[in-house]
Coordinates of C-alpha atoms in Angstrom, one line a residue:
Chain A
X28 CA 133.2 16.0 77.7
X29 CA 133.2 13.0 76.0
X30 CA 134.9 12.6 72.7
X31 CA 134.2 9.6 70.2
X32 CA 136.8 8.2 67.8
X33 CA 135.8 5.8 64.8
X34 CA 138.7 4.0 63.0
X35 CA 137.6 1.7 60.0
X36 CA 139.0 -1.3 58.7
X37 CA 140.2 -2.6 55.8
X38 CA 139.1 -1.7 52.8
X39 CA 136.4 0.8 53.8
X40 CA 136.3 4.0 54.1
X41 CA 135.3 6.1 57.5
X42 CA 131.5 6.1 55.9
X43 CA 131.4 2.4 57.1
X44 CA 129.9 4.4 60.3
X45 CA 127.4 6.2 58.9
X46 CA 124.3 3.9 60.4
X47 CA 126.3 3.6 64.0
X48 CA 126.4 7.6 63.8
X49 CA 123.1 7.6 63.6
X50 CA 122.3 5.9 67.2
X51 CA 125.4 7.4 68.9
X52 CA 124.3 10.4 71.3
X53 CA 123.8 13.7 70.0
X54 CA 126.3 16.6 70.8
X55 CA 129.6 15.0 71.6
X56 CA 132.9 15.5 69.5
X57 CA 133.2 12.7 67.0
X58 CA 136.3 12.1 64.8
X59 CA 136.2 9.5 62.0
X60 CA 139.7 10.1 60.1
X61 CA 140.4 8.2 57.2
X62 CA 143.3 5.7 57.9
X63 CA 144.5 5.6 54.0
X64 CA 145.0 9.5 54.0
X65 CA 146.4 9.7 57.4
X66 CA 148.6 6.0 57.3
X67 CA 150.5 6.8 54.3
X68 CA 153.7 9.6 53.7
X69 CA 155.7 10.6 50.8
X70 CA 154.3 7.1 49.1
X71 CA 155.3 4.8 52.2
X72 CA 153.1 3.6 54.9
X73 CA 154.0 5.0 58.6
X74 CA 154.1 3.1 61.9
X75 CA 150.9 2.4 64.2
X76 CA 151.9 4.2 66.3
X77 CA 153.0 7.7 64.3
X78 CA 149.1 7.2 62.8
X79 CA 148.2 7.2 66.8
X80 CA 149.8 10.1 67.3
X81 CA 148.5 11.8 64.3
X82 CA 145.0 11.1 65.7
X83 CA 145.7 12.4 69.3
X84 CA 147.0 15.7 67.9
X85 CA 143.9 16.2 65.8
X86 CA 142.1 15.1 69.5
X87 CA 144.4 17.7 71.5
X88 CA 143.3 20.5 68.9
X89 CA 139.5 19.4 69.1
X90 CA 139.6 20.5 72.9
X91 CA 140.7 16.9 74.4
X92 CA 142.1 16.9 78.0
X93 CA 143.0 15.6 80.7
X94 CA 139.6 15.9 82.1
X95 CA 137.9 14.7 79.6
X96 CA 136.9 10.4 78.2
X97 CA 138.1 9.5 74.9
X98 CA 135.7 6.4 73.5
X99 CA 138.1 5.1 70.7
X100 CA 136.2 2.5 68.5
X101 CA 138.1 0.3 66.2
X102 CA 136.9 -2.3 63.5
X103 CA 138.8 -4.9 61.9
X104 CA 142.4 -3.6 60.9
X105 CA 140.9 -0.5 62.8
X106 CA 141.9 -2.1 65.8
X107 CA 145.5 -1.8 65.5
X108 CA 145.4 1.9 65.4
X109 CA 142.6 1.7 68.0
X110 CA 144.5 0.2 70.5
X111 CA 147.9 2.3 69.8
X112 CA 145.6 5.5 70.7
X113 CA 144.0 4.4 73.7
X114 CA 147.6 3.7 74.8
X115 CA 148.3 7.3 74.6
X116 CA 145.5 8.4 77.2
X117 CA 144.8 4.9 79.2
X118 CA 143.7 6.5 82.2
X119 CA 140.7 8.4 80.1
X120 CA 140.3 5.7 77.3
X121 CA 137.1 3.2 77.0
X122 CA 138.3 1.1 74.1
X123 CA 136.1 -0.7 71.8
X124 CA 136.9 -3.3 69.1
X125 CA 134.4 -5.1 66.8
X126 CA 136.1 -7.8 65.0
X127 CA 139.4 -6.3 65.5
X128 CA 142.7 -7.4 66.8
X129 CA 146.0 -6.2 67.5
X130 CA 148.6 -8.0 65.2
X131 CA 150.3 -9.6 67.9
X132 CA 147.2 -11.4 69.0
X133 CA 146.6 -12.5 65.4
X134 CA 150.1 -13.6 65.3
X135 CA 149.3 -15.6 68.8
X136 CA 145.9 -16.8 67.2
X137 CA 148.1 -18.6 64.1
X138 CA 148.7 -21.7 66.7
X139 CA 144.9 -22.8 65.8
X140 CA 144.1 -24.3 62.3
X141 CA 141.3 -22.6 62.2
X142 CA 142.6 -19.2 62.4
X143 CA 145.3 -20.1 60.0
X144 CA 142.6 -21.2 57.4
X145 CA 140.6 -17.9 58.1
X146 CA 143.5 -15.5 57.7
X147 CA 144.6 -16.8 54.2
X148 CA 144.5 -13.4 52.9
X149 CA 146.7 -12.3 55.3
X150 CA 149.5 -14.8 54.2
X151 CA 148.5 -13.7 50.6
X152 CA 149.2 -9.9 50.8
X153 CA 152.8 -10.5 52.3
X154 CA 153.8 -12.0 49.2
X155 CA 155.8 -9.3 46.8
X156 CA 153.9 -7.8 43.7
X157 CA 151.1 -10.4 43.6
X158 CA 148.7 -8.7 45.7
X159 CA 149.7 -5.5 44.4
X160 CA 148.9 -6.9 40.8
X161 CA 145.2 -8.5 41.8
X162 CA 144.4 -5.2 43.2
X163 CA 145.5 -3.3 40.5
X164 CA 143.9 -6.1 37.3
X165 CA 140.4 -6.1 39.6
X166 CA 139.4 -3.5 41.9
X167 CA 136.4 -5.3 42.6
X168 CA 138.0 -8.1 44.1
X169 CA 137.9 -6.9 47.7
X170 CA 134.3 -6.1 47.0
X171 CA 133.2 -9.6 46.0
X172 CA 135.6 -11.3 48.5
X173 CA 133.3 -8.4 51.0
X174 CA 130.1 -9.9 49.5
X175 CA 131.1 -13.4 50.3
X176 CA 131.6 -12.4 53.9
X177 CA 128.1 -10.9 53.5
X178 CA 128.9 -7.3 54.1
X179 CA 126.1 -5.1 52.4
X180 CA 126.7 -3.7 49.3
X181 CA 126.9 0.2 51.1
X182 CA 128.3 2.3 52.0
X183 CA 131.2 2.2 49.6
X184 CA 134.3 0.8 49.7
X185 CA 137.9 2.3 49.4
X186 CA 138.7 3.6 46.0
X187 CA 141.7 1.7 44.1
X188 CA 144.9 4.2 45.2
X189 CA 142.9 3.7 48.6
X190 CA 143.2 -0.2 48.6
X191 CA 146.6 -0.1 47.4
X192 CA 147.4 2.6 50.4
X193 CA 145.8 -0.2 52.9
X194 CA 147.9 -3.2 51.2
X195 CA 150.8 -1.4 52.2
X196 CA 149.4 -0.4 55.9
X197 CA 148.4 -4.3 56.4
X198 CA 152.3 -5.5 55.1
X199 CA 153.9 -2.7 57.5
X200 CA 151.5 -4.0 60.7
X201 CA 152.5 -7.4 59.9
X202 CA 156.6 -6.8 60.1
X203 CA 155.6 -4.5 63.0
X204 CA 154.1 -7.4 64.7
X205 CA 157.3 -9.4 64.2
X206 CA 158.9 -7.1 66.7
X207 CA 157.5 -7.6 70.0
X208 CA 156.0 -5.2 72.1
X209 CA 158.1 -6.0 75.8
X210 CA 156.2 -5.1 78.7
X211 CA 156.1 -2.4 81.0
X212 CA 153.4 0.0 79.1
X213 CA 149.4 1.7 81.2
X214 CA 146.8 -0.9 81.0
X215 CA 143.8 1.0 79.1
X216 CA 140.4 1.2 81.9
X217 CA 138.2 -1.0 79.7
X218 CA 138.0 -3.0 76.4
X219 CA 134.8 -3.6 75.1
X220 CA 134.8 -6.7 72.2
X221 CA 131.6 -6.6 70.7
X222 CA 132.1 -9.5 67.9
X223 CA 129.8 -10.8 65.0
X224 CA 130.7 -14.6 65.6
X225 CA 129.8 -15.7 62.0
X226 CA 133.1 -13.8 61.0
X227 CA 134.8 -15.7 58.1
X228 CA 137.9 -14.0 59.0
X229 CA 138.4 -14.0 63.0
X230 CA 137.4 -16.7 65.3
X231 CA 135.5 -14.9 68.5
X232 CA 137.9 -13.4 71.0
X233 CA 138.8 -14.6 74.6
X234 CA 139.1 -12.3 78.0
X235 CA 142.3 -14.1 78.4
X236 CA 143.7 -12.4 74.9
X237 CA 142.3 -9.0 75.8
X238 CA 143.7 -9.1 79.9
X239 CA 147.4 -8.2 79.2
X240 CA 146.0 -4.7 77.4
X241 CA 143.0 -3.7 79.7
X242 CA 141.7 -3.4 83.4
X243 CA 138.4 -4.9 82.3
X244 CA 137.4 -6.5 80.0
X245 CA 133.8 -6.9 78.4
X246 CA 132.9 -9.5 75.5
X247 CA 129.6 -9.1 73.5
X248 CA 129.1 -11.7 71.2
X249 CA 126.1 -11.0 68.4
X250 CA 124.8 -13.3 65.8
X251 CA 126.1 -11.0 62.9
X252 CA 129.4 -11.5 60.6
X253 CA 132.3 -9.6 60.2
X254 CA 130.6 -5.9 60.3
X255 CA 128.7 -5.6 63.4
X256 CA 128.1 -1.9 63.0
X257 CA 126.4 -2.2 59.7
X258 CA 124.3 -5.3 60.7
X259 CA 123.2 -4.6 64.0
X260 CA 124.0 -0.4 64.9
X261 CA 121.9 0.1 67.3
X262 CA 122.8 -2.8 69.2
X263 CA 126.3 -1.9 68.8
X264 CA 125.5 1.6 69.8
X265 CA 123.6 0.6 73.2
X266 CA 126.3 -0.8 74.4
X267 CA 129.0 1.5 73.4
X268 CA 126.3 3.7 75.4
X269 CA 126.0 1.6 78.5
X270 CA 129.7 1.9 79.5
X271 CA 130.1 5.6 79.2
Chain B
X9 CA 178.4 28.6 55.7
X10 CA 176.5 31.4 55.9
X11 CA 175.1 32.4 59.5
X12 CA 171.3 32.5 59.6
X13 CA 168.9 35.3 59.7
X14 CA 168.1 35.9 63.5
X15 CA 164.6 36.9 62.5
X16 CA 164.4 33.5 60.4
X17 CA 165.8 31.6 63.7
X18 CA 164.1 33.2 66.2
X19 CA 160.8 31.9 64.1
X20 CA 162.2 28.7 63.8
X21 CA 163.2 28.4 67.8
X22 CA 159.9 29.6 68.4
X23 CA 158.4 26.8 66.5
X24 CA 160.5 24.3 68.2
X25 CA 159.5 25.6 71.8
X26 CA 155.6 25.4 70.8
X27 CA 156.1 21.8 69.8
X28 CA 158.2 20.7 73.2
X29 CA 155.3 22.7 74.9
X30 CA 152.9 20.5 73.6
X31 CA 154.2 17.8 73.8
X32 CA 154.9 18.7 77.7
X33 CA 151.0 19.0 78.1
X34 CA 150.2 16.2 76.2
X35 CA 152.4 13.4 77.6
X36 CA 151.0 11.2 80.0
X37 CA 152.1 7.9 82.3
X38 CA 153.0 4.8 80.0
X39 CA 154.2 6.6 76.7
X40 CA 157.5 5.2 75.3
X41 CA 160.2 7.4 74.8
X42 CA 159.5 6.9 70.9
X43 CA 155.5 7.6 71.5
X44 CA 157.0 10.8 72.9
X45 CA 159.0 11.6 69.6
X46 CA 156.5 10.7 67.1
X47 CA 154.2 12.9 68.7
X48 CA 156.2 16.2 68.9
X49 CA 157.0 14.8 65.2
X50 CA 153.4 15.1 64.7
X51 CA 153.3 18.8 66.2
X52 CA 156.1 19.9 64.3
X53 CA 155.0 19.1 60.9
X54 CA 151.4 20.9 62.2
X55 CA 153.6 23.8 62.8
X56 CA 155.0 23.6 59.2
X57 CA 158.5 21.6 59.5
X58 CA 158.9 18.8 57.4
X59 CA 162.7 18.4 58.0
X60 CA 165.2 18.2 60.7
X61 CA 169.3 19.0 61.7
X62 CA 168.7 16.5 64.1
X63 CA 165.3 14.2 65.1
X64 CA 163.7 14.3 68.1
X65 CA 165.1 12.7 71.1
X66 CA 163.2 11.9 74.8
X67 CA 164.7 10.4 77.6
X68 CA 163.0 9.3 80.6
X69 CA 164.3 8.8 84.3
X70 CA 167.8 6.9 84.6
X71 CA 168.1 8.0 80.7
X72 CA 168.2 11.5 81.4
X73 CA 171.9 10.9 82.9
X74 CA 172.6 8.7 80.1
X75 CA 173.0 5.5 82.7
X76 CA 173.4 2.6 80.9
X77 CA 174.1 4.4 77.2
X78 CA 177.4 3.2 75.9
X79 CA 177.3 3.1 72.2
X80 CA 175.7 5.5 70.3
X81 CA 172.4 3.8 68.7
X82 CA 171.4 3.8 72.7
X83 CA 170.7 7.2 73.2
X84 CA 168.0 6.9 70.3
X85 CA 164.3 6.9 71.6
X86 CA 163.6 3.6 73.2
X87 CA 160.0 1.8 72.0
X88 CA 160.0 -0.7 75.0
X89 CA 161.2 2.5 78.0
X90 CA 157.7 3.5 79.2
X91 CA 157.3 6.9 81.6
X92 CA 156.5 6.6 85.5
X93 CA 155.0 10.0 86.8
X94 CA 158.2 10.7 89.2
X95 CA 160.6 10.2 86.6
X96 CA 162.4 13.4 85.2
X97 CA 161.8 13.6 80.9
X98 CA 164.2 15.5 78.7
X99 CA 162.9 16.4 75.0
X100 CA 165.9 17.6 72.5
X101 CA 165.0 18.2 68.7
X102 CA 166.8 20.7 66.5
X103 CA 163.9 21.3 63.5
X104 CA 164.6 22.9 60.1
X105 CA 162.0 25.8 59.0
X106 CA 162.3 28.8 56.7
X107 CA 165.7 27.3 55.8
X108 CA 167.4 27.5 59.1
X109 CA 168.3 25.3 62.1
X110 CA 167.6 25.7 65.7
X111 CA 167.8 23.1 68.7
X112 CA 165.7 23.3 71.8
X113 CA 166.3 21.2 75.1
X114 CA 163.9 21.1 78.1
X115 CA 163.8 19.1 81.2
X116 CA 160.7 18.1 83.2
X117 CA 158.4 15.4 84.8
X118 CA 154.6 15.1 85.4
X119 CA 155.2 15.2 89.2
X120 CA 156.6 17.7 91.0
X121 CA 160.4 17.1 92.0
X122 CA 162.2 19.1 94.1
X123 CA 165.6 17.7 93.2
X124 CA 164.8 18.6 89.5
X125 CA 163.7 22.0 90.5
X126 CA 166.7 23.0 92.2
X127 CA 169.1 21.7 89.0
X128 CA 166.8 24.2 87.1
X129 CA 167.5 26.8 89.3
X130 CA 171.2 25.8 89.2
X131 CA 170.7 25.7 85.1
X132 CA 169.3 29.5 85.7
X133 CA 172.4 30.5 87.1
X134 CA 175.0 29.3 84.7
X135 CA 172.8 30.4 82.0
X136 CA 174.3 33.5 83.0
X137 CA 177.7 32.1 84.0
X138 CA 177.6 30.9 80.1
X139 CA 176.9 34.2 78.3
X140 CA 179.0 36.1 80.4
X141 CA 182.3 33.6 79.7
X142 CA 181.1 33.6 76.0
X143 CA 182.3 37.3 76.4
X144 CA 185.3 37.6 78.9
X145 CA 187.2 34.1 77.7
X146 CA 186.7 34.1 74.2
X147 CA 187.8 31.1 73.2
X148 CA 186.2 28.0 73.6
X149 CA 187.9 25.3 74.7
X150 CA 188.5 27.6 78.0
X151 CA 184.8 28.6 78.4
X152 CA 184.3 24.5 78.4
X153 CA 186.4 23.8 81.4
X154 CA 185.2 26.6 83.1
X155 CA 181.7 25.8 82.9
X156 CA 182.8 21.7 83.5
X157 CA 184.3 22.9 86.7
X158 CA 181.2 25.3 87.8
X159 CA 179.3 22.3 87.5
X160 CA 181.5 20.0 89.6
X161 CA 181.5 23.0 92.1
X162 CA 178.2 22.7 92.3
X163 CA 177.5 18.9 92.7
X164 CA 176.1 18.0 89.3
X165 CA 178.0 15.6 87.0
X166 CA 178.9 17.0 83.5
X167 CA 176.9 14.6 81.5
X168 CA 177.8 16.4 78.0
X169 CA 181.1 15.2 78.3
X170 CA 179.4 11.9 77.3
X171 CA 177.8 13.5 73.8
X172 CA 179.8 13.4 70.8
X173 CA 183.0 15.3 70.9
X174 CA 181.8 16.5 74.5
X175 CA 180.2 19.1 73.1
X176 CA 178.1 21.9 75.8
X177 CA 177.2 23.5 72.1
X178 CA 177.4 23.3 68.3
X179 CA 177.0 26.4 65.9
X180 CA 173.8 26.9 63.9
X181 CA 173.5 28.0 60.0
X182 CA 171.4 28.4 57.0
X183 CA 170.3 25.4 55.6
X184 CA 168.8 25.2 51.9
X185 CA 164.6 25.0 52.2
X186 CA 164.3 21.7 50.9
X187 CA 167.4 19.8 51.9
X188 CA 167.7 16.2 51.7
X189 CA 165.7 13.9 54.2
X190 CA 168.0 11.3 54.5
X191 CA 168.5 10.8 58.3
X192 CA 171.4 9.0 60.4
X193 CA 171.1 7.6 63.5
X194 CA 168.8 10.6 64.5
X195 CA 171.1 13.0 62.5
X196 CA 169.8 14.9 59.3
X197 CA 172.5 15.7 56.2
X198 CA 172.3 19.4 57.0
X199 CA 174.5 18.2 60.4
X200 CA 176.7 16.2 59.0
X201 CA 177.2 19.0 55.9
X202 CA 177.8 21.1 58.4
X203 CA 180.4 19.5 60.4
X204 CA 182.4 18.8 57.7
X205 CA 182.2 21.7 55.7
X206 CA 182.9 24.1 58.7
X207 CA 185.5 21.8 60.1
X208 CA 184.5 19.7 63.5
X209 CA 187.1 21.3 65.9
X210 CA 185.5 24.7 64.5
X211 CA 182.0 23.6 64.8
X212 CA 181.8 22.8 68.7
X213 CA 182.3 23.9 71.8
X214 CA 184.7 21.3 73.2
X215 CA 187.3 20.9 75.5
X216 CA 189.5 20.7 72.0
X217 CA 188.5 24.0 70.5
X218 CA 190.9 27.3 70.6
X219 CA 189.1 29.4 68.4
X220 CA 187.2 32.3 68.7
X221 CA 183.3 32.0 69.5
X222 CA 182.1 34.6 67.5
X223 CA 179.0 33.8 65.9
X224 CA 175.4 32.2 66.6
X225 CA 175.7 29.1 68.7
X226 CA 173.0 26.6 70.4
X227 CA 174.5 25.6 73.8
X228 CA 173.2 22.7 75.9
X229 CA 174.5 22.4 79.6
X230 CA 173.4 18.7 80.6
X231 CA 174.0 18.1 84.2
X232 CA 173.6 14.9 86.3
X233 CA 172.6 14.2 89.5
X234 CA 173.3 10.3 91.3
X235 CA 170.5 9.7 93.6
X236 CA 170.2 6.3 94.8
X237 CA 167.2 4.9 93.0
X238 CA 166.8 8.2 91.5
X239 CA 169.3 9.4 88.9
X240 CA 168.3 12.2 86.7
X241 CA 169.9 14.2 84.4
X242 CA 168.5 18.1 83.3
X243 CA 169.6 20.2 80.6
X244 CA 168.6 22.8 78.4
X245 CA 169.2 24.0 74.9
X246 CA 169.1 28.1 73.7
X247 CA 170.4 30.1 71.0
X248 CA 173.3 32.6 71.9
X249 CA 174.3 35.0 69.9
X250 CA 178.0 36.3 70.0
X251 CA 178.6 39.9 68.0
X252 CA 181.6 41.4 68.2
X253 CA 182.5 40.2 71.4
X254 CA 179.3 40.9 73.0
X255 CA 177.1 37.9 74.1
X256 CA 173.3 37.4 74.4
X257 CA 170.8 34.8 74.2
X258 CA 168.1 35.2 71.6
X259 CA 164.9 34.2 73.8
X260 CA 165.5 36.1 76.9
X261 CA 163.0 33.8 78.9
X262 CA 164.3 30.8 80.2
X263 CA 162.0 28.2 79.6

């Protein structure tokens, strides 16, 4: 059996996959947790890899095994959790990332000046309070900054405890990324990059970035922006298709 | 400290062995000794435990004989020690639920081994050795050298003479249902409350200890093995129950 998992960036909301759902196959086991719910405990955000394993329960109790292909799809900050649960079944994962990275790669990516430009807001929610503060004084700030990146206005964003829940699940991935992962851990089968390349926030990806994690590695680049699975779903969805 | 309730601890032992089961099933080539943790972490809280006398622990091949721990934040799950199929995998974790303590050990790999088979076998037997010197010796720092030597007899190395105190087992107790959550190195309050409210020497059983055993004990035989290329270690951890001189274990399966 083949069993789909859908992990949504920041700040929407697992509905960000409703027009994808719609062109995926009929009749598989599809699991589209909400990362703000599942990320955060007793009021503190958890690791990447404690959300991973969160997921892979819910997967174990859904009927996943050892026979069976896990298709783990991951967008934006999505990603990180993406990759942390196709490294708990690399043998049976396909993993696919649409403008999504891990936050070591971002961290490798800061050597261009580009990148560094792109990923202001990055830089801006490290900083203590302040981010907390915009959130909190305008809740529609992540909406219009959205809008700018031309993101349609639905389906609906993250709700304000939600936004504040995924501030502090982007400032624990960035110290995590300060400790670096050492060698030695499964390669997953196959990473699929399907990438809108008018992203305002990510420059488009390289095999060479993606080779350390992955057997294989397959780059689709599309003319979309930052949300290729609300601009172009089908597309997205035929080739998500073509490699299972 | 008040002993617990057996019903209450056989519940909570059997909550433990579900979560080291699944975790067993669920493991696979590449996890990190932490990946392994967080996920019977996960398991556990499914199962209804929110709090532990101590946290999980997973070793994985060499680790299992504790080569190369020296200090004591090193026997703490590693992030960056990933699992090969042939290497032996020991899971410890002593959860809290229904306001009492239990501690469960178990030993495997996801290959086949047959050196690791036989050191179960030999576990088997001195899990009989155990209960019946828990009865006939009586006092525990005597049951410790007895069992140290057994082991020595038998080729193995006596690798819980490397955990704290040496101890081959610890006494279990009621805990309050929501205890505190503060956690050190891998160790809950409720342990170290316990330890110094019962008194160390009187806590353990240690090569130090010259009291009687009577009472509700979780004991945890780790033996060691020094294959070239290949060291392993194998234990496991059970609930023995000592009344009135008379000594049995409280899951009569060994797992």
């Amino acid at each position: 059996m083949i069993f789909y998992v859908l992990l949504h960036g920041f700040p929407d909301l697992p509905t960000i996959w409703e027009p994808l759902l719609k062109s995926l196959p009929k009749g598989q086991k599809i699991l589209t947790p909400n990362l703000w719910q599942l990320g955060i405990e007793k009021n503190k955000p958890i690791s990447s890899e404690k959300v991973a394993a969160k997921i892979y329960f819910d997967l174990r109790k859904q009927g996943f095994g050892e026979n069976d292909q896990l298709i783990v799809i991951g967008h934006d900050l999505g990603a990180v959790y993406a990759t942390e649960l196709a490294r708990l079944a690399p043998r049976q994962t396909m993993l696919t990332l649409l403008n999504g990275l891990t936050p070591q790669m971002l961290l490798a990516r800061m050597q261009s000046g580009t990148q560094i430009l792109k990923s202001w807001y990055i830089w801006l929610m490290q900083l203590p309070l302040l981010p907390k503060g915009l959130l909190l004084l305008d809740k529609k700030l992540p909406a219009r900054i959205a809008r700018l990146a031309h993101r349609p206005e639905t389906p609906e964003m993250c709700s304000k405890e939600d936004l504040v829940h995924g501030l502090q699940m982007y400032r624990k991935l960035f110290r995590e990324s300060l400790l670096l992962r050492k060698s030695g851990t499964r390669k997953i089968k196959k990473i699929i990059l399907i990438w809108g390349v008018q992203d305002p926030f990510l420059n488009s990806p390289t095999e060479s970035e993606f080779s350390p994690l992955a057997h294989e590695v397959e780059i689709h680049l599309l003319d979309n922006h930052h949300w290729p699975q609300l601009h172009s779903p089908e597309q997205v969805a035929h080739i998500i298709h073509a490699n299972t | 400290m008040q002993t617990p309730d057996l019903e209450k601890l056989k519940a909570c032992q059997h909550v433990a062995r579900l979560g080291v089961q699944e975790t067993v099933r669920a493991i696979q080539e590449g996890w990190s000794e932490q990946q392994a943790c967080h996920y019977l972490e996960t398991v556990l809280k499914d199962l209804g435990v929110d709090n532990y006398f101590h946290r999980p622990f997973a070793w994985f091949g060499e680790r299992t004989r504790f080569d190369g721990i020296r200090l004591y934040p090193q026997f703490k799950p590693r992030k960056d020690r990933f699992l090969k199929p042939d290497e032996v995998v020991i899971l410890d974790v002593a959860p809290l639920f229904q306001g009492v303590s239990s501690d469960i050990g178990y030993s495997f790999s996801l290959e086949p081994r047959e050196d690791l088979q036989t050191a179960k076998n030999y576990l088997k037997k001195l899990r009989e050795t155990i209960r019946q010197n828990f009865e006939t010796k009586g006092v525990a720092s005597t049951i410790w050298k007895t069992i140290a030597r057994d082991i020595e007899a038998n080729g193995y190395d006596v690798i819980h003479r490397r955990y704290p105190l040496q101890v081959l087992g610890h006494r279990l107790y009621n805990h309050p249902q929501h205890s505190s959550h503060f956690h050190f190195m891998n160790f809950g309050l409720e342990a170290y409350k316990s330890l110094l409210m019962g008194g160390v020497i009187s806590e353990v059983i240690s090569p130090y200890f010259q009291k009687s055993v009577e009472g509700i004990w979780a004991i945890e035989p780790h033996i060691g093995k020094s294959n070239v290329g290949s060291s392993f270690g194998a234990k496991f951890e059970e609930i023995l129950v000592v009344e009135n001189g008379q000594a049995r274990w409280l899951d009569e399966e060994f797992i």
